[in-house]
Tab-separated table of N, CA and C in Angstrom:
chain	number	residue	atom	x	y	z
A	7	UNK	N	-2.632	13.430	-4.602
A	7	UNK	CA	-3.228	12.451	-2.741
A	7	UNK	C	-2.898	11.371	-2.368
A	8	UNK	N	-3.118	10.455	-2.024
A	8	UNK	CA	-3.159	8.877	-2.106
A	8	UNK	C	-5.003	9.058	-1.854
A	9	UNK	N	-4.772	7.413	-2.606
A	9	UNK	CA	-6.970	7.086	-2.169
A	9	UNK	C	-6.045	5.765	-2.595
A	10	UNK	N	-6.953	4.664	-1.494
A	10	UNK	CA	-7.593	3.211	-2.087
A	10	UNK	C	-8.234	2.999	-3.053
A	11	UNK	N	-8.174	2.292	-4.102
A	11	UNK	CA	-8.723	1.764	-4.588
A	11	UNK	C	-9.187	0.035	-5.047
A	12	UNK	N	-10.227	-0.220	-4.597
A	12	UNK	CA	-10.696	-1.519	-4.649
A	12	UNK	C	-10.614	-1.604	-6.736
A	13	UNK	N	-9.305	-3.350	-6.364
A	13	UNK	CA	-9.001	-3.863	-8.492
A	13	UNK	C	-10.804	-4.264	-8.982
A	14	UNK	N	-10.960	-3.355	-10.005
A	14	UNK	CA	-11.966	-2.988	-10.659
A	14	UNK	C	-10.834	-3.769	-11.976
A	15	UNK	N	-12.417	-2.880	-12.952
A	15	UNK	CA	-12.492	-3.104	-14.776
A	15	UNK	C	-12.141	-1.570	-14.913
A	16	UNK	N	-12.019	-0.821	-14.207
A	16	UNK	CA	-12.347	0.758	-15.545
A	16	UNK	C	-10.742	1.014	-15.670
A	17	UNK	N	-9.852	0.163	-14.115
A	17	UNK	CA	-8.235	0.855	-14.434
A	17	UNK	C	-7.572	0.200	-14.935
A	18	UNK	N	-8.121	-1.414	-15.233
A	18	UNK	CA	-7.472	-2.521	-15.739
A	18	UNK	C	-5.827	-2.333	-16.476
A	19	UNK	N	-5.393	-1.033	-17.909
A	19	UNK	CA	-4.303	-1.446	-18.113
A	19	UNK	C	-4.019	-0.964	-16.715
A	20	UNK	N	-4.483	0.489	-16.039
A	20	UNK	CA	-3.033	0.303	-14.723
A	20	UNK	C	-2.347	-0.120	-14.320
A	21	UNK	N	-3.570	-1.039	-13.723
A	21	UNK	CA	-3.702	-2.219	-12.651
A	21	UNK	C	-2.771	-3.298	-13.259
A	22	UNK	N	-3.048	-3.569	-15.159
A	22	UNK	CA	-1.574	-4.312	-15.213
A	22	UNK	C	-0.217	-4.390	-15.178
A	23	UNK	N	-0.470	-3.024	-15.760
A	23	UNK	CA	1.291	-2.743	-15.620
A	23	UNK	C	1.866	-2.782	-13.969
A	24	UNK	N	1.102	-2.013	-12.938
A	24	UNK	CA	1.564	-2.349	-11.666
A	24	UNK	C	1.972	-3.748	-11.599
A	25	UNK	N	0.984	-4.638	-11.480
A	25	UNK	CA	0.659	-5.881	-11.519
A	25	UNK	C	1.773	-6.141	-11.421
A	26	UNK	N	1.881	-6.756	-13.312
A	26	UNK	CA	2.611	-7.499	-14.113
A	26	UNK	C	5.222	-7.122	-13.446
A	27	UNK	N	4.865	-5.504	-13.167
A	27	UNK	CA	5.960	-5.267	-12.442
A	27	UNK	C	6.427	-5.633	-11.341
A	28	UNK	N	5.354	-6.092	-10.268
A	28	UNK	CA	5.601	-6.015	-8.745
A	28	UNK	C	6.584	-7.956	-9.019
A	29	UNK	N	7.947	-8.363	-8.363
A	29	UNK	CA	8.985	-9.426	-8.386
A	29	UNK	C	7.821	-9.865	-7.911
A	30	UNK	N	8.584	-12.257	-8.027
A	30	UNK	CA	7.541	-12.633	-8.254
A	30	UNK	C	7.696	-12.620	-6.409
A	31	UNK	N	7.975	-12.542	-6.335
A	31	UNK	CA	8.046	-12.587	-4.732
A	31	UNK	C	9.262	-11.487	-4.092
A	32	UNK	N	8.492	-10.927	-3.225
A	32	UNK	CA	9.871	-9.347	-2.241
A	32	UNK	C	9.319	-9.676	-0.451
A	33	UNK	N	9.741	-9.246	0.073
A	33	UNK	CA	9.784	-9.480	1.274
A	33	UNK	C	8.457	-10.247	1.814
A	34	UNK	N	8.195	-11.576	1.484
A	34	UNK	CA	6.468	-12.427	1.831
A	34	UNK	C	5.667	-11.937	1.095
A	35	UNK	N	6.219	-11.146	0.335
A	35	UNK	CA	5.246	-10.655	-0.563
A	35	UNK	C	4.661	-12.126	-1.456
A	36	UNK	N	3.792	-12.514	-2.197
A	36	UNK	CA	3.976	-13.103	-3.190
A	36	UNK	C	3.323	-12.530	-4.687
A	37	UNK	N	3.696	-12.430	-6.155
A	37	UNK	CA	3.178	-11.984	-6.722
A	37	UNK	C	2.453	-12.663	-7.934
A	38	UNK	N	1.470	-13.645	-8.128
A	38	UNK	CA	1.451	-14.511	-9.418
A	38	UNK	C	1.204	-13.941	-10.423
A	39	UNK	N	1.171	-12.399	-10.288
A	39	UNK	CA	1.129	-12.438	-11.608
A	39	UNK	C	1.836	-11.658	-12.529
A	40	UNK	N	3.261	-12.041	-11.760
A	40	UNK	CA	4.151	-11.077	-12.661
A	40	UNK	C	5.053	-11.480	-14.334
A	41	UNK	N	4.644	-10.021	-15.038
A	41	UNK	CA	5.124	-10.199	-16.312
A	41	UNK	C	3.418	-11.067	-17.731
A	42	UNK	N	2.479	-11.216	-15.685
A	42	UNK	CA	1.140	-11.479	-17.334
A	42	UNK	C	0.679	-11.349	-18.133
A	43	UNK	N	0.312	-11.621	-19.342
A	43	UNK	CA	-0.157	-10.589	-20.936
A	43	UNK	C	-1.261	-9.876	-20.774
A	44	UNK	N	-0.930	-9.395	-21.219
A	44	UNK	CA	-2.355	-8.430	-20.906
A	44	UNK	C	-3.888	-9.301	-20.974
A	45	UNK	N	-3.749	-10.115	-22.131
A	45	UNK	CA	-4.978	-10.501	-22.593
A	45	UNK	C	-5.228	-11.456	-21.288
A	46	UNK	N	-4.046	-12.214	-20.974
A	46	UNK	CA	-4.464	-13.282	-19.016
A	46	UNK	C	-4.772	-12.182	-18.063
A	47	UNK	N	-4.154	-10.891	-18.159
A	47	UNK	CA	-4.615	-10.553	-17.343
A	47	UNK	C	-6.340	-10.347	-16.777
A	48	UNK	N	-6.875	-9.929	-17.910
A	48	UNK	CA	-8.085	-9.977	-18.369
A	48	UNK	C	-8.968	-11.129	-17.829
A	49	UNK	N	-8.413	-12.301	-17.766
A	49	UNK	CA	-9.280	-13.282	-16.921
A	49	UNK	C	-8.673	-13.165	-15.386
A	50	UNK	N	-7.416	-13.205	-15.111
A	50	UNK	CA	-7.351	-12.492	-14.012
A	50	UNK	C	-7.476	-11.710	-12.880
A	51	UNK	N	-7.855	-10.583	-12.931
A	51	UNK	CA	-8.772	-9.464	-12.663
A	51	UNK	C	-10.199	-10.329	-12.403
A	52	UNK	N	-11.156	-10.912	-13.318
A	52	UNK	CA	-11.690	-11.582	-13.065
A	52	UNK	C	-12.096	-12.212	-11.660
A	53	UNK	N	-10.752	-13.252	-11.896
A	53	UNK	CA	-10.208	-14.165	-10.715
A	53	UNK	C	-10.755	-12.949	-9.129
A	54	UNK	N	-9.478	-11.946	-9.192
A	54	UNK	CA	-9.419	-11.478	-8.093
A	54	UNK	C	-10.836	-10.568	-7.811
A	55	UNK	N	-11.906	-10.052	-8.696
A	55	UNK	CA	-12.748	-9.596	-8.280
A	55	UNK	C	-13.435	-10.787	-7.965
A	56	UNK	N	-13.485	-11.758	-8.686
A	56	UNK	CA	-14.643	-13.207	-7.612
A	56	UNK	C	-14.138	-12.973	-6.166
A	57	UNK	N	-12.649	-13.626	-6.494
A	57	UNK	CA	-12.006	-13.419	-4.992
A	57	UNK	C	-12.681	-13.103	-3.597
A	58	UNK	N	-13.182	-11.654	-3.995
A	58	UNK	CA	-12.980	-10.460	-3.070
A	58	UNK	C	-14.745	-11.069	-2.586
A	59	UNK	N	-15.774	-12.001	-3.686
A	59	UNK	CA	-16.411	-12.046	-3.472
A	59	UNK	C	-17.118	-12.863	-2.698
A	60	UNK	N	-15.767	-13.223	-3.238
A	60	UNK	CA	-15.900	-15.735	-2.000
A	60	UNK	C	-16.221	-16.278	-3.278
A	61	UNK	N	-16.192	-16.252	-4.036
A	61	UNK	CA	-16.493	-17.199	-5.361
A	61	UNK	C	-14.836	-16.991	-6.166
A	62	UNK	N	-14.772	-18.733	-6.285
A	62	UNK	CA	-13.609	-18.967	-6.729
A	62	UNK	C	-11.555	-19.279	-6.310
A	63	UNK	N	-12.934	-19.759	-5.351
A	63	UNK	CA	-11.318	-19.280	-4.198
A	63	UNK	C	-11.428	-20.788	-3.955
A	64	UNK	N	-9.927	-20.899	-4.594
A	64	UNK	CA	-8.472	-22.961	-4.619
A	64	UNK	C	-9.262	-22.395	-3.382
A	65	UNK	N	-8.934	-24.037	-2.353
A	65	UNK	CA	-9.481	-25.136	-1.724
A	65	UNK	C	-8.648	-24.442	-0.587
A	66	UNK	N	-8.688	-24.082	1.035
A	66	UNK	CA	-8.153	-23.879	2.331
A	66	UNK	C	-7.513	-22.266	1.783
A	67	UNK	N	-8.659	-21.008	0.658
A	67	UNK	CA	-8.378	-19.951	0.703
A	67	UNK	C	-9.601	-19.232	1.325
A	68	UNK	N	-9.690	-17.522	2.321
A	68	UNK	CA	-10.705	-16.455	1.935
A	68	UNK	C	-10.441	-15.986	1.054
A	69	UNK	N	-11.844	-15.220	1.352
A	69	UNK	CA	-12.029	-14.126	0.352
A	69	UNK	C	-11.314	-12.274	0.706
A	70	UNK	N	-10.237	-12.537	-0.582
A	70	UNK	CA	-10.042	-11.693	-0.281
A	70	UNK	C	-9.600	-10.448	-1.132
A	71	UNK	N	-9.861	-8.839	-0.649
A	71	UNK	CA	-9.811	-7.842	-1.481
A	71	UNK	C	-8.484	-7.223	-2.103
A	72	UNK	N	-8.392	-6.882	-2.779
A	72	UNK	CA	-7.397	-6.279	-3.539
A	72	UNK	C	-7.218	-4.956	-3.945
A	73	UNK	N	-7.119	-3.810	-3.111
A	73	UNK	CA	-6.427	-2.760	-2.914
A	73	UNK	C	-5.578	-2.065	-4.076
A	74	UNK	N	-5.577	-1.302	-4.882
A	74	UNK	CA	-4.732	-0.671	-5.773
A	74	UNK	C	-4.722	1.245	-4.192
A	75	UNK	N	-2.486	1.114	-3.890
A	75	UNK	CA	-2.588	2.082	-3.407
A	75	UNK	C	-2.379	3.118	-5.004
A	76	UNK	N	-3.282	4.354	-5.054
A	76	UNK	CA	-3.552	5.433	-5.851
A	76	UNK	C	-1.527	6.712	-5.204
A	77	UNK	N	-1.172	7.796	-5.937
A	77	UNK	CA	-1.215	8.665	-6.046
A	77	UNK	C	-1.512	9.706	-7.028
A	78	UNK	N	-2.653	10.352	-6.660
A	78	UNK	CA	-3.103	11.075	-7.740
A	78	UNK	C	-3.721	9.649	-8.664
A	79	UNK	N	-3.661	9.818	-10.132
A	79	UNK	CA	-3.657	9.031	-11.159
A	79	UNK	C	-3.194	7.492	-11.061
A	80	UNK	N	-1.897	6.995	-10.413
A	80	UNK	CA	-0.505	6.608	-10.434
A	80	UNK	C	-0.764	5.361	-9.639
A	81	UNK	N	-0.740	3.966	-9.597
A	81	UNK	CA	-0.674	2.874	-8.751
A	81	UNK	C	0.771	3.269	-7.845
A	82	UNK	N	0.821	3.121	-7.340
A	82	UNK	CA	2.180	3.078	-6.062
A	82	UNK	C	2.429	2.018	-5.735
A	83	UNK	N	1.524	1.107	-4.968
A	83	UNK	CA	0.519	0.345	-4.325
A	83	UNK	C	0.027	-0.566	-3.984
A	84	UNK	N	0.261	-2.026	-3.300
A	84	UNK	CA	-1.457	-2.719	-3.974
A	84	UNK	C	-1.259	-3.627	-1.839
A	85	UNK	N	-2.331	-2.973	-1.908
A	85	UNK	CA	-2.938	-3.602	-0.115
A	85	UNK	C	-3.697	-5.178	0.158
A	86	UNK	N	-3.801	-5.947	0.245
A	86	UNK	CA	-4.586	-7.506	0.128
A	86	UNK	C	-4.958	-7.217	1.371
A	87	UNK	N	-6.443	-7.824	1.907
A	87	UNK	CA	-7.160	-7.680	3.234
A	87	UNK	C	-7.750	-9.193	3.021
A	88	UNK	N	-8.055	-10.434	3.801
A	88	UNK	CA	-7.759	-11.690	3.621
A	88	UNK	C	-9.019	-11.164	4.526
A	89	UNK	N	-10.464	-11.522	4.319
A	89	UNK	CA	-11.743	-11.480	5.022
A	89	UNK	C	-12.024	-11.893	6.403
A	90	UNK	N	-10.691	-13.162	6.900
A	90	UNK	CA	-11.159	-13.795	8.021
A	90	UNK	C	-10.090	-14.959	8.499
A	91	UNK	N	-9.188	-15.192	9.285
A	91	UNK	CA	-8.648	-16.603	9.734
A	91	UNK	C	-8.847	-17.631	9.483
A	92	UNK	N	-8.589	-18.627	8.593
A	92	UNK	CA	-7.424	-19.877	9.233
A	92	UNK	C	-6.607	-19.424	10.022
A	93	UNK	N	-6.129	-21.018	10.310
A	93	UNK	CA	-5.712	-20.735	11.426
A	93	UNK	C	-4.201	-20.450	11.473
A	94	UNK	N	-3.873	-21.389	9.782
A	94	UNK	CA	-2.675	-20.624	9.353
A	94	UNK	C	-2.588	-19.636	8.827
A	95	UNK	N	-3.578	-18.615	8.704
A	95	UNK	CA	-3.388	-17.385	8.347
A	95	UNK	C	-2.645	-16.624	9.906
A	96	UNK	N	-3.480	-16.901	10.809
A	96	UNK	CA	-3.561	-16.464	11.734
A	96	UNK	C	-2.084	-16.898	12.824
A	97	UNK	N	-1.391	-18.173	11.889
A	97	UNK	CA	0.088	-18.090	12.074
A	97	UNK	C	0.649	-17.783	11.740
A	98	UNK	N	0.221	-17.084	9.954
A	98	UNK	CA	1.381	-16.803	9.558
A	98	UNK	C	1.444	-15.170	9.201
A	99	UNK	N	0.298	-15.244	7.351
A	99	UNK	CA	0.718	-13.487	7.423
A	99	UNK	C	-0.912	-12.816	7.887
A	100	UNK	N	-1.083	-13.609	7.443
A	100	UNK	CA	-2.583	-13.137	8.950
A	100	UNK	C	-3.536	-11.842	8.297
A	101	UNK	N	-3.894	-10.826	7.876
A	101	UNK	CA	-5.267	-10.286	7.605
A	101	UNK	C	-4.268	-9.699	6.287
A	102	UNK	N	-3.346	-8.872	6.310
A	102	UNK	CA	-2.936	-7.559	5.071
A	102	UNK	C	-1.339	-7.929	4.658
A	103	UNK	N	-1.398	-8.221	3.711
A	103	UNK	CA	-0.306	-8.239	2.606
A	103	UNK	C	-0.707	-7.051	1.749
A	104	UNK	N	1.136	-5.793	1.406
A	104	UNK	CA	1.350	-5.262	0.872
A	104	UNK	C	2.170	-5.457	0.379
A	105	UNK	N	2.599	-3.876	-1.205
A	105	UNK	CA	3.631	-3.871	-1.312
A	105	UNK	C	3.769	-2.195	-1.701
A	106	UNK	N	4.877	-1.121	-1.832
A	106	UNK	CA	4.975	-0.286	-2.245
A	106	UNK	C	5.498	-0.597	-3.798
A	107	UNK	N	6.621	0.379	-4.657
A	107	UNK	CA	6.781	-0.038	-5.938
A	107	UNK	C	8.078	0.755	-5.150
A	108	UNK	N	9.303	0.854	-5.698
A	108	UNK	CA	10.453	0.595	-4.392
A	108	UNK	C	9.807	2.450	-5.432
A	109	UNK	N	9.899	2.948	-6.160
A	109	UNK	CA	10.480	4.632	-6.245
A	109	UNK	C	9.594	5.568	-4.935
A	110	UNK	N	7.776	4.354	-4.494
A	110	UNK	CA	7.548	5.554	-3.904
A	110	UNK	C	7.837	5.127	-2.720
A	111	UNK	N	9.067	4.041	-2.378
A	111	UNK	CA	9.332	3.898	-0.588
A	111	UNK	C	10.055	4.491	-0.207
A	112	UNK	N	9.448	5.024	1.662
A	112	UNK	CA	10.523	6.153	2.694
A	112	UNK	C	9.552	7.305	2.195
A	113	UNK	N	8.757	7.343	0.938
A	113	UNK	CA	7.670	8.868	1.573
A	113	UNK	C	6.356	8.659	1.878
A	114	UNK	N	6.098	7.451	2.915
A	114	UNK	CA	4.843	7.891	3.922
A	114	UNK	C	3.889	7.003	3.132
A	115	UNK	N	4.805	5.977	1.765
A	115	UNK	CA	2.642	5.765	1.031
A	115	UNK	C	2.849	4.438	1.787
A	116	UNK	N	3.485	3.247	1.949
A	116	UNK	CA	3.097	2.402	3.119
A	116	UNK	C	2.012	2.889	4.585
A	117	UNK	N	2.813	4.160	4.888
A	117	UNK	CA	1.837	4.354	6.948
A	117	UNK	C	0.581	5.383	5.931
A	118	UNK	N	0.351	5.266	5.137
A	118	UNK	CA	-1.016	6.312	4.392
A	118	UNK	C	-1.304	5.900	3.697
A	119	UNK	N	-1.164	4.861	3.328
A	119	UNK	CA	-1.810	2.904	2.335
A	119	UNK	C	-2.245	2.539	3.127
A	120	UNK	N	-1.260	2.449	4.969
A	120	UNK	CA	-1.799	1.288	5.514
A	120	UNK	C	-3.375	1.838	5.661
A	121	UNK	N	-2.956	2.927	6.898
A	121	UNK	CA	-3.526	3.859	7.417
A	121	UNK	C	-5.361	3.663	6.850
A	122	UNK	N	-5.386	4.029	5.104
A	122	UNK	CA	-6.370	4.114	4.959
A	122	UNK	C	-6.954	2.491	4.743
A	123	UNK	N	-5.993	1.725	4.528
A	123	UNK	CA	-7.257	0.675	4.823
A	123	UNK	C	-8.283	-0.128	5.801
A	124	UNK	N	-7.012	-0.073	7.185
A	124	UNK	CA	-7.210	0.492	8.158
A	124	UNK	C	-8.661	0.980	8.135
A	125	UNK	N	-8.866	1.875	8.073
A	125	UNK	CA	-9.856	2.513	7.841
A	125	UNK	C	-11.501	1.710	7.240
A	126	UNK	N	-10.562	1.555	6.297
A	126	UNK	CA	-11.488	0.375	5.771
A	126	UNK	C	-11.913	-0.533	5.985
A	127	UNK	N	-11.043	-1.564	6.751
A	127	UNK	CA	-11.887	-2.731	6.425
A	127	UNK	C	-12.247	-3.088	8.485
A	128	UNK	N	-11.583	-2.096	9.472
A	128	UNK	CA	-11.682	-2.500	10.940
A	128	UNK	C	-12.825	-3.141	11.248
A	129	UNK	N	-14.166	-2.711	10.349
A	129	UNK	CA	-15.387	-2.968	10.866
A	129	UNK	C	-16.266	-4.309	9.800
A	130	UNK	N	-14.742	-4.636	9.158
A	130	UNK	CA	-15.147	-6.028	8.987
A	130	UNK	C	-14.698	-7.120	9.443
A	131	UNK	N	-13.021	-6.847	10.253
A	131	UNK	CA	-13.098	-7.984	11.004
A	131	UNK	C	-13.537	-8.311	12.166
A	132	UNK	N	-13.472	-9.766	12.079
A	132	UNK	CA	-13.993	-10.258	13.415
A	132	UNK	C	-12.871	-10.365	14.759
A	133	UNK	N	-12.007	-10.571	14.544
A	133	UNK	CA	-11.158	-10.564	15.436
A	133	UNK	C	-10.689	-8.978	16.472
A	134	UNK	N	-10.353	-8.886	17.232
A	134	UNK	CA	-10.010	-8.289	18.152
A	134	UNK	C	-8.526	-7.834	17.239
A	135	UNK	N	-8.094	-8.004	16.423
A	135	UNK	CA	-6.396	-7.564	16.379
A	135	UNK	C	-7.353	-7.692	14.985
A	136	UNK	N	-6.454	-6.684	13.849
A	136	UNK	CA	-5.788	-7.038	12.479
A	136	UNK	C	-4.315	-7.603	12.756
A	137	UNK	N	-4.056	-8.772	12.648
A	137	UNK	CA	-2.865	-10.391	11.930
A	137	UNK	C	-2.267	-9.325	10.995
A	138	UNK	N	-0.436	-9.010	11.130
A	138	UNK	CA	0.493	-8.895	9.954
A	138	UNK	C	1.263	-9.750	10.135
A	139	UNK	N	2.729	-9.933	9.257
A	139	UNK	CA	3.705	-10.806	9.616
A	139	UNK	C	4.863	-9.752	9.068
A	140	UNK	N	5.746	-10.396	9.305
A	140	UNK	CA	7.015	-9.027	8.156
A	140	UNK	C	8.597	-9.511	8.733
A	141	UNK	N	8.808	-9.878	7.370
A	141	UNK	CA	10.338	-10.566	7.960
A	141	UNK	C	11.131	-9.231	8.698
A	142	UNK	N	12.080	-10.015	9.655
A	142	UNK	CA	12.680	-8.753	10.595
A	142	UNK	C	14.005	-8.819	9.670
A	143	UNK	N	14.505	-8.327	8.099
A	143	UNK	CA	15.129	-8.490	7.095
A	143	UNK	C	14.664	-7.027	6.766
A	144	UNK	N	13.269	-6.508	7.567
A	144	UNK	CA	12.379	-5.342	6.740
A	144	UNK	C	11.974	-4.286	7.386
A	145	UNK	N	13.222	-3.284	8.137
A	145	UNK	CA	12.684	-2.717	9.193
A	145	UNK	C	11.212	-1.909	8.675
A	146	UNK	N	11.654	-2.152	7.761
A	146	UNK	CA	10.654	0.303	6.864
A	146	UNK	C	9.300	-0.599	7.103
A	147	UNK	N	9.014	-1.944	6.771
A	147	UNK	CA	7.576	-2.782	6.538
A	147	UNK	C	7.196	-2.393	8.315
A	148	UNK	N	8.544	-3.019	9.108
A	148	UNK	CA	7.893	-2.711	10.225
A	148	UNK	C	7.521	-1.151	11.069
A	149	UNK	N	8.230	-0.471	10.154
A	149	UNK	CA	7.956	1.318	10.960
A	149	UNK	C	6.573	1.112	10.779
A	150	UNK	N	6.151	0.951	9.073
A	150	UNK	CA	4.542	1.501	8.886
A	150	UNK	C	4.004	0.628	9.940
A	151	UNK	N	3.973	-0.679	10.086
A	151	UNK	CA	3.546	-1.037	10.471
A	151	UNK	C	3.563	-0.197	12.196
A	152	UNK	N	4.289	-0.304	12.580
A	152	UNK	CA	3.629	0.483	14.192
A	152	UNK	C	3.606	1.669	14.127
A	153	UNK	N	3.764	2.728	12.717
A	153	UNK	CA	2.646	3.805	12.922
A	153	UNK	C	1.756	3.865	12.795
A	154	UNK	N	1.279	2.932	12.669
A	154	UNK	CA	-0.588	2.432	12.256
A	154	UNK	C	-0.789	1.591	13.797
A	155	UNK	N	-0.231	1.940	14.155
A	155	UNK	CA	-0.164	0.921	16.429
A	155	UNK	C	-0.664	-0.209	16.640
A	156	UNK	N	0.053	-0.691	15.950
A	156	UNK	CA	1.070	-2.082	15.785
A	156	UNK	C	1.630	-1.816	17.165
A	157	UNK	N	2.161	-2.952	17.118
A	157	UNK	CA	2.738	-4.017	18.144
A	157	UNK	C	2.718	-5.008	18.225
A	158	UNK	N	4.461	-5.072	17.670
A	158	UNK	CA	5.160	-6.972	18.200
A	158	UNK	C	4.371	-7.633	19.373
A	159	UNK	N	3.609	-8.517	19.088
A	159	UNK	CA	3.217	-9.909	19.313
A	159	UNK	C	3.909	-10.746	19.695
A	160	UNK	N	4.615	-11.746	18.682
A	160	UNK	CA	5.371	-12.341	18.770
A	160	UNK	C	6.437	-12.725	17.335
A	161	UNK	N	7.595	-12.754	18.436
A	161	UNK	CA	8.799	-13.313	16.996
A	161	UNK	C	8.872	-14.287	17.044
A	162	UNK	N	9.741	-14.390	14.978
A	162	UNK	CA	11.222	-15.806	15.887
A	162	UNK	C	12.085	-16.021	14.820
A	163	UNK	N	12.970	-16.185	14.454
A	163	UNK	CA	14.301	-16.369	13.804
A	163	UNK	C	14.266	-15.113	12.726
A	164	UNK	N	13.554	-15.610	12.171
A	164	UNK	CA	12.647	-14.553	10.782
A	164	UNK	C	11.605	-13.314	10.294
A	165	UNK	N	10.595	-13.261	11.658
A	165	UNK	CA	9.532	-12.500	11.325
A	165	UNK	C	8.935	-12.041	12.922
A	166	UNK	N	7.658	-10.937	11.829
A	166	UNK	CA	7.793	-10.563	13.450
A	166	UNK	C	5.786	-10.554	13.054
A	167	UNK	N	6.050	-10.696	14.406
A	167	UNK	CA	4.394	-10.847	14.492
A	167	UNK	C	3.540	-9.781	15.167
A	168	UNK	N	3.073	-9.595	14.008
A	168	UNK	CA	2.186	-8.320	14.584
A	168	UNK	C	1.025	-7.671	14.349
A	169	UNK	N	0.702	-7.112	15.072
A	169	UNK	CA	-1.328	-6.687	16.017
A	169	UNK	C	-1.227	-5.935	15.797
A	170	UNK	N	-2.313	-4.884	15.456
A	170	UNK	CA	-2.991	-4.191	15.054
A	170	UNK	C	-4.437	-3.473	16.071
A	171	UNK	N	-5.131	-3.474	17.296
A	171	UNK	CA	-5.913	-2.906	17.796
A	171	UNK	C	-7.069	-2.585	16.883
A	172	UNK	N	-7.890	-3.120	17.235
A	172	UNK	CA	-9.195	-2.400	16.178
A	172	UNK	C	-9.719	-1.158	16.768
């Protein structure tokens, strides 16, 4: 059974192993914790949790909650929810970024994970729509967004900018 769980200290070992295995960058998903040591991940998790409360934010950043998608007891993906949009986020990556582990792609995990996240955040989003962005060369992720009620709002030569009505 798939479910979402916000980053937390109880699951630190699983979160660390998953986070360090994600590439530094894949399909515009940036992972600053690739290869991180266990010791350093403890400090990183402190920051991840603080930033979900709007604390310890770098200049220009907004609060962001990191959720892990679990299949029973195994982390299979991560979803990052940015609580509100700056002009740069509205014109760029939007409210949500996500990553599904390669072994779980094509099995509905992305679609179900996004559905669960949308249920979680709809009431917290001030805008009338939830903003997402996807690389044009990532049709699987675009399908995930479209299956969750999204539509292509606009596009450029590299990306689709998707909106999902609340």
